[in-house]
């Protein structure tokens, strides 16, 4: 859907969800956000988690930070 955005955020604060909803409303776009703590991300990446592999193998834009 052209009017939706999928975000995968590592190590974010819980207040980000509310901020993203407000941004989505402002720009009339649905924002689907998956958040994961950095430790959980590292464990899943090391174990070869299939869902994480799928996310990381797809097209993405790194906004801030590193992988």
PDB file of C-alpha atoms in Angstrom:
ATOM      1  CA  UNK A   1       0.000   0.000   0.000  1.00  0.00           C
ATOM      2  CA  UNK A   2       1.467   3.359  -1.034  1.00  0.00           C
ATOM      3  CA  UNK A   3      -0.036   5.037   2.026  1.00  0.00           C
ATOM      4  CA  UNK A   4       1.748   2.826   4.562  1.00  0.00           C
ATOM      5  CA  UNK A   5       5.246   2.660   5.984  1.00  0.00           C
ATOM      6  CA  UNK A   6       6.864  -0.354   7.688  1.00  0.00           C
ATOM      7  CA  UNK A   7       9.519   0.414  10.287  1.00  0.00           C
ATOM      8  CA  UNK A   8      11.861  -1.944  12.082  1.00  0.00           C
ATOM      9  CA  UNK A   9      13.464  -0.119  14.998  1.00  0.00           C
ATOM     10  CA  UNK A  10      16.266  -1.450  17.184  1.00  0.00           C
ATOM     11  CA  UNK A  11      16.788  -0.042  20.666  1.00  0.00           C
ATOM     12  CA  UNK A  12      13.983   2.536  20.630  1.00  0.00           C
ATOM     13  CA  UNK A  13      12.208   4.114  23.541  1.00  0.00           C
ATOM     14  CA  UNK A  14       8.619   3.048  24.167  1.00  0.00           C
ATOM     15  CA  UNK A  15       7.405   6.621  23.622  1.00  0.00           C
ATOM     16  CA  UNK A  16       8.291   6.254  19.936  1.00  0.00           C
ATOM     17  CA  UNK A  17       5.041   4.373  19.228  1.00  0.00           C
ATOM     18  CA  UNK A  18       2.892   7.345  20.224  1.00  0.00           C
ATOM     19  CA  UNK A  19       5.078   9.750  18.257  1.00  0.00           C
ATOM     20  CA  UNK A  20       4.839   7.562  15.143  1.00  0.00           C
ATOM     21  CA  UNK A  21       1.038   7.428  15.390  1.00  0.00           C
ATOM     22  CA  UNK A  22       0.943  11.223  15.520  1.00  0.00           C
ATOM     23  CA  UNK A  23       3.263  11.496  12.520  1.00  0.00           C
ATOM     24  CA  UNK A  24       1.168   8.985  10.595  1.00  0.00           C
ATOM     25  CA  UNK A  25      -1.988  10.975  11.253  1.00  0.00           C
ATOM     26  CA  UNK A  26      -0.294  14.214  10.271  1.00  0.00           C
ATOM     27  CA  UNK A  27       0.807  12.840   6.892  1.00  0.00           C
ATOM     28  CA  UNK A  28      -2.197  10.537   6.393  1.00  0.00           C
ATOM     29  CA  UNK A  29      -0.017   7.410   6.251  1.00  0.00           C
ATOM     30  CA  UNK A  30      -0.253   4.224   8.283  1.00  0.00           C
ATOM     31  CA  UNK A  31       3.001   3.467  10.092  1.00  0.00           C
ATOM     32  CA  UNK A  32       3.547  -0.151  11.146  1.00  0.00           C
ATOM     33  CA  UNK A  33       6.396  -0.325  13.628  1.00  0.00           C
ATOM     34  CA  UNK A  34       8.216  -3.339  15.028  1.00  0.00           C
ATOM     35  CA  UNK A  35      10.567  -2.511  17.892  1.00  0.00           C
ATOM     36  CA  UNK A  36      13.273  -4.715  19.331  1.00  0.00           C
ATOM     37  CA  UNK A  37      15.830  -4.176  22.077  1.00  0.00           C
ATOM     38  CA  UNK A  38      19.431  -4.258  20.886  1.00  0.00           C
ATOM     39  CA  UNK A  39      20.289  -7.376  22.928  1.00  0.00           C
ATOM     40  CA  UNK A  40      17.327  -9.280  21.486  1.00  0.00           C
ATOM     41  CA  UNK A  41      18.335  -8.207  17.970  1.00  0.00           C
ATOM     42  CA  UNK A  42      21.899  -9.466  18.452  1.00  0.00           C
ATOM     43  CA  UNK A  43      20.706 -12.822  19.841  1.00  0.00           C
ATOM     44  CA  UNK A  44      18.229 -13.363  17.009  1.00  0.00           C
ATOM     45  CA  UNK A  45      20.782 -12.348  14.393  1.00  0.00           C
ATOM     46  CA  UNK A  46      23.377 -14.717  15.864  1.00  0.00           C
ATOM     47  CA  UNK A  47      20.856 -17.596  15.941  1.00  0.00           C
ATOM     48  CA  UNK A  48      19.846 -16.926  12.338  1.00  0.00           C
ATOM     49  CA  UNK A  49      16.212 -16.130  13.154  1.00  0.00           C
ATOM     50  CA  UNK A  50      14.213 -16.627   9.943  1.00  0.00           C
ATOM     51  CA  UNK A  51      11.915 -13.624  10.477  1.00  0.00           C
ATOM     52  CA  UNK A  52      14.854 -11.326  11.134  1.00  0.00           C
ATOM     53  CA  UNK A  53      16.670 -12.677   8.061  1.00  0.00           C
ATOM     54  CA  UNK A  54      13.610 -11.893   5.964  1.00  0.00           C
ATOM     55  CA  UNK A  55      13.503  -8.306   7.243  1.00  0.00           C
ATOM     56  CA  UNK A  56      17.225  -7.763   6.763  1.00  0.00           C
ATOM     57  CA  UNK A  57      17.300  -9.276   3.272  1.00  0.00           C
ATOM     58  CA  UNK A  58      14.564  -6.978   1.974  1.00  0.00           C
ATOM     59  CA  UNK A  59      14.908  -3.490   0.612  1.00  0.00           C
ATOM     60  CA  UNK A  60      15.547  -1.026   3.407  1.00  0.00           C
ATOM     61  CA  UNK A  61      16.709   2.462   4.203  1.00  0.00           C
ATOM     62  CA  UNK A  62      18.777   2.970   7.346  1.00  0.00           C
ATOM     63  CA  UNK A  63      17.631   6.280   8.777  1.00  0.00           C
ATOM     64  CA  UNK A  64      19.864   6.626  11.807  1.00  0.00           C
ATOM     65  CA  UNK A  65      22.379   4.218  13.210  1.00  0.00           C
ATOM     66  CA  UNK A  66      24.060   1.077  12.009  1.00  0.00           C
ATOM     67  CA  UNK A  67      23.496  -2.646  11.594  1.00  0.00           C
TER      68      UNK A  67
END
